[in-house]
XYZ file of C-alpha atoms in Angstrom:
487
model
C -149.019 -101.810 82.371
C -147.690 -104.136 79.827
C -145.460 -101.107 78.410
C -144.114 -100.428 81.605
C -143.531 -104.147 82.444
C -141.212 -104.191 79.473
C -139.851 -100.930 80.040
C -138.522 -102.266 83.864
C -137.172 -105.690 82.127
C -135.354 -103.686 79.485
C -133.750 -101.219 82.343
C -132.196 -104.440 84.211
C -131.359 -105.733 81.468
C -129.339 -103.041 80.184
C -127.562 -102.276 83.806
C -127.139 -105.890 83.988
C -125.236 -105.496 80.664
C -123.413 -102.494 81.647
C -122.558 -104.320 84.887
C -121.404 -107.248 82.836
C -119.086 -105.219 80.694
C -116.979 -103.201 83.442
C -113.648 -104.229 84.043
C -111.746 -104.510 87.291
C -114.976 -103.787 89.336
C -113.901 -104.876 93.037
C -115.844 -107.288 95.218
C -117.526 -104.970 97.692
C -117.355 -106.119 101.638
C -121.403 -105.862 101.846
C -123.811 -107.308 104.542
C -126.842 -108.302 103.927
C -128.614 -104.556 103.802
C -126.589 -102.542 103.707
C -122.602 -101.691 104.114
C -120.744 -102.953 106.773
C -120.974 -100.214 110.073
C -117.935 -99.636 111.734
C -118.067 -96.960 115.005
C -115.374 -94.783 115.659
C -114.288 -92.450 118.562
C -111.257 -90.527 118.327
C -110.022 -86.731 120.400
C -111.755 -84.082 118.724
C -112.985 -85.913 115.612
C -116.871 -85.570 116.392
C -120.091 -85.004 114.396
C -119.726 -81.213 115.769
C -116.473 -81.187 113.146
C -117.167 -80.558 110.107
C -113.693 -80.880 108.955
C -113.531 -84.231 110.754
C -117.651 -85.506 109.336
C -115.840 -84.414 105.719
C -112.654 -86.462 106.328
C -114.490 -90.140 107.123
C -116.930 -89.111 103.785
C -113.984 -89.130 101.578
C -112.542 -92.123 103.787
C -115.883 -94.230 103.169
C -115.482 -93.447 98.925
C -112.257 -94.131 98.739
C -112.240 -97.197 100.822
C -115.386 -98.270 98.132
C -113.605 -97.023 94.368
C -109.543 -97.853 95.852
C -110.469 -101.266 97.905
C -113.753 -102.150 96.961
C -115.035 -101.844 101.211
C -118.714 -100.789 101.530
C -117.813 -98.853 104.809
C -119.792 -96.236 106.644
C -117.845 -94.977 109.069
C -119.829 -94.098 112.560
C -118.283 -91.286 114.685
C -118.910 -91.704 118.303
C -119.250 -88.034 119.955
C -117.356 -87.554 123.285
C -118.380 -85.025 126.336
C -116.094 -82.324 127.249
C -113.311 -83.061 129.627
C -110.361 -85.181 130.045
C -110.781 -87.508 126.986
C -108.878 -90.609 128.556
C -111.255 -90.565 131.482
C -114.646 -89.716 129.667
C -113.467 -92.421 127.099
C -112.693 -95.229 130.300
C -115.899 -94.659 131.636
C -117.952 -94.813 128.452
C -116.312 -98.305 127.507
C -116.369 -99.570 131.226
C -120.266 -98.575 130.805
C -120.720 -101.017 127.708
C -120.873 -98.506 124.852
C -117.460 -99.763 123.023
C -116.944 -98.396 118.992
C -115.050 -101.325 116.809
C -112.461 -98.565 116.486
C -110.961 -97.120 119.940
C -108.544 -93.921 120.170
C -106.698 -93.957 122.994
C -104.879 -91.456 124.638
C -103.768 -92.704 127.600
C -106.367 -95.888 130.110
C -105.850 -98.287 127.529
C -104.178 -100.705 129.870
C -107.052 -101.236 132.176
C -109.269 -102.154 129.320
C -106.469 -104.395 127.413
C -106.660 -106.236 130.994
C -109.646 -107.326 130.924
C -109.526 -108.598 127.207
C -111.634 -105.967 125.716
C -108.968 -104.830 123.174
C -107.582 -107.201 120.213
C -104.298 -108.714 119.705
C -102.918 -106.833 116.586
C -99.678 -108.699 115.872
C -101.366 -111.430 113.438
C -102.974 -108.419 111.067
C -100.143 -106.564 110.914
C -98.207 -109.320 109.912
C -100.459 -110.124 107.087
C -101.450 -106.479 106.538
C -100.429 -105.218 102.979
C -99.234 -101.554 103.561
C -99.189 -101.370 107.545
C -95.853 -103.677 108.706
C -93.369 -101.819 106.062
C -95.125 -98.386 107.161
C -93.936 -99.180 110.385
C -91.016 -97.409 112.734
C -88.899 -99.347 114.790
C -89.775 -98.123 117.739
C -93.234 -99.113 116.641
C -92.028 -102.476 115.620
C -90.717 -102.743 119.397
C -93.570 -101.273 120.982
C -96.263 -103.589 118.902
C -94.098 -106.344 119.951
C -94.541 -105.916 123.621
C -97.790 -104.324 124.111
C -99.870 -105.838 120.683
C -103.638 -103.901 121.425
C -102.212 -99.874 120.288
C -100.884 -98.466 117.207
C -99.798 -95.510 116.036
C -97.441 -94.982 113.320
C -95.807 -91.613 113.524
C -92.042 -90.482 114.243
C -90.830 -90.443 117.134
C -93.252 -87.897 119.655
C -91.114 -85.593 121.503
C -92.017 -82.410 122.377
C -89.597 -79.604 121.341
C -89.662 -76.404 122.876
C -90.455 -72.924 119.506
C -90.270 -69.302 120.436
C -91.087 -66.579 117.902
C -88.242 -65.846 115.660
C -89.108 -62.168 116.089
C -88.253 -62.537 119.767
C -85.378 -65.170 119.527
C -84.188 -62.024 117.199
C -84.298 -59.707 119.646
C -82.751 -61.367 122.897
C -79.106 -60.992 123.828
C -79.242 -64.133 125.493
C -80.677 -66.206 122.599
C -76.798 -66.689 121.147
C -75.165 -68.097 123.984
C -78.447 -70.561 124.371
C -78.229 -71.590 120.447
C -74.624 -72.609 120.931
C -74.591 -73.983 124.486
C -77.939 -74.852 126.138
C -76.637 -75.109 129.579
C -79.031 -74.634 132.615
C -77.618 -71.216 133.650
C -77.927 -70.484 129.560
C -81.651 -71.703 129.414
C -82.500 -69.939 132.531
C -80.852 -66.623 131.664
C -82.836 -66.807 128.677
C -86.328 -67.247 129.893
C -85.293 -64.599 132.537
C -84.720 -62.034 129.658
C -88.305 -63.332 128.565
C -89.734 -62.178 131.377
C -87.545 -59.041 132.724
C -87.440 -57.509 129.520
C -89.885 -58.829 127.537
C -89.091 -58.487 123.245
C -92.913 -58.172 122.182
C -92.953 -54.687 124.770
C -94.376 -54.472 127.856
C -96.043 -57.427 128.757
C -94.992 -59.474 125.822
C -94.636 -62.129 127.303
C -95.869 -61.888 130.936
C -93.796 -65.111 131.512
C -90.905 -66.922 129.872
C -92.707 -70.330 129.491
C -95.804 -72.226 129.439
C -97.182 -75.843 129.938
C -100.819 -77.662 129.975
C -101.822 -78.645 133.061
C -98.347 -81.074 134.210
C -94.764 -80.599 134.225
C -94.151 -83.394 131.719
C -93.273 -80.541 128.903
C -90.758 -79.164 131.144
C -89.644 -81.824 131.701
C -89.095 -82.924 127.717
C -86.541 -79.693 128.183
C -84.791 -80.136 131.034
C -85.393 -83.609 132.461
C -82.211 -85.266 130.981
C -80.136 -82.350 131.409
C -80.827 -82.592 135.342
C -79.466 -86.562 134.527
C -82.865 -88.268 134.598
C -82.179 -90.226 131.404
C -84.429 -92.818 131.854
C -87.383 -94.238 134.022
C -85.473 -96.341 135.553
C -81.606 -95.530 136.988
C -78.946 -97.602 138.216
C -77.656 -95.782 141.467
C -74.147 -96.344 142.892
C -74.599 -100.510 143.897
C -75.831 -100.996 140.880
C -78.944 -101.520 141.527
C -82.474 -99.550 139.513
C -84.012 -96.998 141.459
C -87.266 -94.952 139.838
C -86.021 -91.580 138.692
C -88.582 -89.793 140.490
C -87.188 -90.747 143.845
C -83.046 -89.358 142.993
C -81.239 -86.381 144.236
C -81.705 -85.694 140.454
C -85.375 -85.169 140.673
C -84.786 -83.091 143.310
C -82.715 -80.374 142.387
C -84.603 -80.605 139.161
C -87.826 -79.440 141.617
C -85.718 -76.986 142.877
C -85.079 -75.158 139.802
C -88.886 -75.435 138.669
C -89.600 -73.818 142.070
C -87.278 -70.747 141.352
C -88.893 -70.397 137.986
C -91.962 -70.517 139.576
C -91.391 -67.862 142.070
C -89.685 -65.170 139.824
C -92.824 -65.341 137.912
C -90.815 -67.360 134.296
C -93.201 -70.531 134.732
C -96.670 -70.020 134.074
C -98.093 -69.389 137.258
C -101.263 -71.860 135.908
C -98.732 -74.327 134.805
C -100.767 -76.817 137.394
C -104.399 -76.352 135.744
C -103.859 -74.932 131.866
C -105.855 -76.762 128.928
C -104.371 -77.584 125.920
C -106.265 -74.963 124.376
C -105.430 -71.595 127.041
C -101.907 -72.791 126.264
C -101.869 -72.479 123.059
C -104.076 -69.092 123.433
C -101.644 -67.907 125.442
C -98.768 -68.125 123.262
C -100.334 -66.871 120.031
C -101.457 -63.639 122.508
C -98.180 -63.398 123.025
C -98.679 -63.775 127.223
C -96.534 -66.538 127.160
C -92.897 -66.495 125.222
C -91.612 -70.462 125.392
C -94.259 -73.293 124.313
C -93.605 -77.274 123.114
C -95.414 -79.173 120.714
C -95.052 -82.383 119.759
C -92.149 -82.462 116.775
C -93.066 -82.121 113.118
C -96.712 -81.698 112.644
C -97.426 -80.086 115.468
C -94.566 -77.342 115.556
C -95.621 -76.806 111.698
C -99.245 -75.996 112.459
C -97.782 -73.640 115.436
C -95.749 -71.543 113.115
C -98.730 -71.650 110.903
C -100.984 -70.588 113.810
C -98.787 -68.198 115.202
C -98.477 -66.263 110.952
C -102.150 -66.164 111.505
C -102.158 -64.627 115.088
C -99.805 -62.028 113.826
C -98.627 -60.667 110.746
C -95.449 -59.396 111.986
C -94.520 -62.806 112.989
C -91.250 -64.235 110.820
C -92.384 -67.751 112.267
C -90.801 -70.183 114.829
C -87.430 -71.136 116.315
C -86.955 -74.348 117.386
C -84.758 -74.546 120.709
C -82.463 -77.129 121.801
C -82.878 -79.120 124.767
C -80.931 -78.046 127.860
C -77.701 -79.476 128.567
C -76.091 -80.873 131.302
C -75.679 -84.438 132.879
C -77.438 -85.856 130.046
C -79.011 -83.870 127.108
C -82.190 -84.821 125.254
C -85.917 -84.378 124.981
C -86.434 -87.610 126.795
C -85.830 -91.223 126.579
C -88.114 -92.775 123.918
C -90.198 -96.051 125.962
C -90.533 -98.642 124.007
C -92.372 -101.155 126.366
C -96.101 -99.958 124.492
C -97.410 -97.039 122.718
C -98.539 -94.150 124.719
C -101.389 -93.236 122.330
C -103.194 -94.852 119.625
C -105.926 -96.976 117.884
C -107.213 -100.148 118.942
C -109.945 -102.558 117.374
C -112.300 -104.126 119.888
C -112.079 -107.819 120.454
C -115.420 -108.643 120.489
C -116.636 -106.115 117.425
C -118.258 -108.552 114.789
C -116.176 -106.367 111.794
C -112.470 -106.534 113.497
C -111.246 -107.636 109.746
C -113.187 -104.799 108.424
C -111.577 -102.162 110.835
C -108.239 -103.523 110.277
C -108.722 -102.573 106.231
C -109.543 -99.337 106.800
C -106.773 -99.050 109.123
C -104.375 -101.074 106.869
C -105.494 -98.774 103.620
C -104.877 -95.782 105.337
C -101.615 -96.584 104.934
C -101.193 -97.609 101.684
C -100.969 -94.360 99.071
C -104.428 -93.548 98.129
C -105.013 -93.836 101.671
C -102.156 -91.716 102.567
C -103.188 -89.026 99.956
C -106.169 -88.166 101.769
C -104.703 -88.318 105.572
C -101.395 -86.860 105.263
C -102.518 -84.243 102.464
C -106.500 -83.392 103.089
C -109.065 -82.261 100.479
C -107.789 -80.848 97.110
C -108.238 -77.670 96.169
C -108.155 -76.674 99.502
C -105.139 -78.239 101.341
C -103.118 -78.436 98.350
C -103.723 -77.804 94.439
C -101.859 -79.610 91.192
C -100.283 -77.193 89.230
C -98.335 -78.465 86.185
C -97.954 -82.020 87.017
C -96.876 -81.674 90.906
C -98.525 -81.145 94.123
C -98.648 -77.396 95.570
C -99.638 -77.029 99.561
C -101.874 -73.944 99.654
C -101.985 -71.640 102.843
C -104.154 -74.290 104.293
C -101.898 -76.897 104.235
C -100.429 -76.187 107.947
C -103.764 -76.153 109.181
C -104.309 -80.253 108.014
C -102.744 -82.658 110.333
C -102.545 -86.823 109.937
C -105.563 -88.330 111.810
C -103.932 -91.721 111.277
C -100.513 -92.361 110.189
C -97.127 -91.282 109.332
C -94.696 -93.256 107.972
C -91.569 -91.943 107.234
C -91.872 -92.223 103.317
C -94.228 -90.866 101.636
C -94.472 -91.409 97.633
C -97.608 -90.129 96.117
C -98.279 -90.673 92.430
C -98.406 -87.366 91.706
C -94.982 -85.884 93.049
C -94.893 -83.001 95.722
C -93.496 -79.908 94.695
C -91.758 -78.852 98.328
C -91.763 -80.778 101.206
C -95.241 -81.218 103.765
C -93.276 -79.742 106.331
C -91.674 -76.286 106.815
C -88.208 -75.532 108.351
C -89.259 -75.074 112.139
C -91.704 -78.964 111.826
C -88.213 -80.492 109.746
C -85.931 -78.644 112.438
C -87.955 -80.519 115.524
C -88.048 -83.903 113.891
C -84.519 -83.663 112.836
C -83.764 -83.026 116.375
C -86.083 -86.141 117.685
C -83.448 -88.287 115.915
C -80.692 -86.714 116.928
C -81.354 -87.077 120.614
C -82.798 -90.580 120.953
C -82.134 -92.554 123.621
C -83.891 -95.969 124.488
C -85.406 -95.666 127.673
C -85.249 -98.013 130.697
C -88.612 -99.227 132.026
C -90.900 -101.529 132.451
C -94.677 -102.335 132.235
C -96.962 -101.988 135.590
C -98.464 -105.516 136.204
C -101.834 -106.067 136.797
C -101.321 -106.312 140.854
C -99.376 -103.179 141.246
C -101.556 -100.783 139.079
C -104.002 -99.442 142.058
C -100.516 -99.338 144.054
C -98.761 -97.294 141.027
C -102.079 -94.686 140.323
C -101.405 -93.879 143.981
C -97.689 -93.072 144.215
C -97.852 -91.138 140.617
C -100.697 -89.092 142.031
C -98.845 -88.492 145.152
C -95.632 -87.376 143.112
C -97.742 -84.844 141.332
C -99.172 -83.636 144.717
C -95.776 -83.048 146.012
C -94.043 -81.968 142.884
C -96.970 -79.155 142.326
C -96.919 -78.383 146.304
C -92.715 -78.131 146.288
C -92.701 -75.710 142.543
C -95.573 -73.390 143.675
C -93.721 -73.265 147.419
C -96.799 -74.883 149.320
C -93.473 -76.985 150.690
C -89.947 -76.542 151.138
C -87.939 -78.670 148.854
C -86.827 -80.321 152.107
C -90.243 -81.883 151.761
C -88.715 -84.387 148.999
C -87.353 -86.653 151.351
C -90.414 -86.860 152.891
C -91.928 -87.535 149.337
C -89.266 -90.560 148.857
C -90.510 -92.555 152.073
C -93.794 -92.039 151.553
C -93.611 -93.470 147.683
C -91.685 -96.017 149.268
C -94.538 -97.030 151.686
C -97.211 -96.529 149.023
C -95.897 -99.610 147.151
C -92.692 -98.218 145.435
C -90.106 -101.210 147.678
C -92.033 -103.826 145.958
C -91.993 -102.465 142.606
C -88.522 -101.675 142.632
C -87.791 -105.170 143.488
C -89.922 -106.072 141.147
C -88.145 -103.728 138.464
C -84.965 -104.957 138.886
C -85.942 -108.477 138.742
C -87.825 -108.066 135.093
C -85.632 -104.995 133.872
C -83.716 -106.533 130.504
């Protein structure tokens, strides 16, 4: 007993020695048990992920050796379905993680003060505020609860290049994307299809809205922002303009010659993609850079005889783009819970996964299997184009150890490239609190009507009918109220 007695002392003794003589060790954030507990939920990032329960390990370490944090990082696990609705209902329920993904029904919880004000960390933050975009800047500025530092999101329309190859229409669409160009080409899609018979079954395909259509032809049609002024001068919303509705019109003859997807109104995410890599679909969009790189990626996987992607241009005619950027708040993003007891906590991690170390790990994944060092630089394996940011962007990225080619390939450059070269500032304005019931209920009845007038439920005659029933529904008051608060 006496042996082992001194046997313990001399142990702590020596750590406490050892402990003693380290240099540079850190302060670690520690509560009293334990490390500090921070619950996440983010789209597809669950426990059922192993790529994703892999990620937040290596967060938690380097958050501990890089930043001396004492983190372990919670994932919350969402049910299947519409994540901005299963999210809505799990936070209106009481269950809220200190860390919030949102991908669309943030407002209605920033409203009723559940989400925190972000603007005084970000001004203190050491790597976040010169990470930052401008249209971030703006968007932070005027909506403080959501950020997400990326490039600008626009969704650019990719073919196959083995197709695109193939086409005799793809020339005259490369060097003038007018309407009649754009639709001769998806007609050729269809009518003669370049895979064989079949291949495609139709020229294009969306998930579940027209809003990716729309990022290709929306501005060409001249709805170049939310908000228009019509002939008096006054703004009027660009759903309700002649513009809209010969844009309908067009959709509708897609529609009925069998070139849109004739599931355009119900498609997942996922049986979009699906059918595109099948090769039952020959036109898809994804979101520019990232996105478009893990397509061509996908698609070299789906089949071997694939040379990769073409990006196209957007169509061309009153106005040409792939849609006015809003800057009034960020459609997507993370947000910290206002009444989470470890907001300063979650604002490190967020804040270090933008400084390098933290960038290594989010923009580049797990060595050895995203990317390798080979003779002092960094090599992206085959892998690589399956990784994707979980967090941030920002437009320069140093690591210590230089890359030897850049993170994204021609077709992911090509898109983002293009996402500058189009912007446009868009015109609109935030819902207020007293209008948002009002505003659910005259989007839902444009989709109603914009579904029923494409798939020929209605005539586009119909429209007009549309336009005084939004009007009724709420849309005099917020117009008023648009062009009263419009800058």
């Amino acid at each position: 007993m006496k042996k082992t007695l001194i046997s313990v002392i001399t142990s702590v003794a020596l750590v406490t020695s050892l402990i003693g003589c380290k240099k540079d060790t850190k302060p670690v954030d520690v509560k009293p048990g334990g490390p500090v507990t921070l619950r996440l939920v983010m789209k597809d990032e669950g426990n059922s992920n192993p790529v994703a329960v892999n990620y937040f390990k290596a967060l938690e370490k380097g958050l501990k050796e890089d930043e001396g944090l004492d983190v372990k990082i919670e994932l919350v696990d969402m049910p299947e379905g519409n994540y901005a609705e299963k999210l809505n209902l799990m936070i209106l329920g009481g269950t809220i993680p200190d860390i919030i993904y949102f991908q669309g029904g943030d407002q209605q919880i920033s409203q009723q003060g559940l989400l925190e004000d972000l603007k005084p960390y970000i001004e203190k933050s050491k790597n976040l505020k010169s990470s930052m975009f401008a249209h971030n800047t703006e968007r932070i500025n005027n909506y403080p609860y959501l950020l997400w530092v990326k490039p600008l999101s626009q969704k650019a329309p990719v073919i196959r290049q083995d197709w695109f190859d193939k086409m005799k229409t793809s020339k005259a669409l490369a060097e003038n994307p007018t309407i009649e160009n754009y639709y001769n080409f998806l007609k050729e899609l269809k009518d003669n299809p370049p895979g064989g018979a079949g291949k495609p079954a139709y020229g294009i395909t969306v998930a579940g809205s027209i809003l990716e259509i729309d990022n290709i032809f929306d501005m060409a049609f001249g709805n170049t922002s939310t908000w228009l002024k019509d002939g008096s001068g006054k703004y009027v919303y660009s759903k309700i303009t002649s513009n809209e509705k010969e844009k309908l019109e067009f959709y509708s003859k897609l529609y009925k010659e069998g070139i849109l997807d004739p599931q355009f109104a119900t498609k997942k995410w996922d049986t979009k993609e699906k059918a595109f890599f099948s090769g039952e679909a020959g036109v898809i969009s994804g979101t520019a850079g990232k996105v478009i790189d893990i397509y061509e990626g996908k698609m070299k996987k789906a089949d071997e005889g694939s040379k990769g992607l073409v990006v196209l241009p957007p169509a061309k005619g009153k106005g040409q783009g792939l849609g006015a950027t809003d800057v009034t708040k960020e459609t997507r993003g993370v947000a910290i819970y206002s009444k989470s007891q470890n907001k300063e906590t979650a604002f490190k991690v967020l804040d270090y996964l933008a400084s390098p170390k933290g960038q290594m790990l989010d923009r580049l994944g797990f060595e050895n299997e995203h990317y390798k060092v080979v003779d002092g630089k960094i090599e992206l394996t085959d892998k690589s184009q399956e990784w994707y940011a979980r967090f941030w962007e920002p437009s320069e990225f140093k690591p210590s150890t230089p890359l030897k080619s850049s993170l994204l390939g021609a077709p992911g450059e090509k898109s983002l490239k293009m996402t500058e070269e189009y912007y446009a500032k868009d015109i609109n304005i935030l819902i207020p609190e007293q209008f948002t019931a009002k505003w659910d209920a005259m989007q839902n009845l444009y989709k109603e009507y914009s579904a029923d007038i494409i798939t020929g439920k209605k005539p586009i005659s119909s429209f007009d009918d549309f336009v005084k029933e939004w009007n009724k529904a709420g849309g005099e008051e917020i117009t008023k109220y648009a062009n009263e608060n419009i800058k």
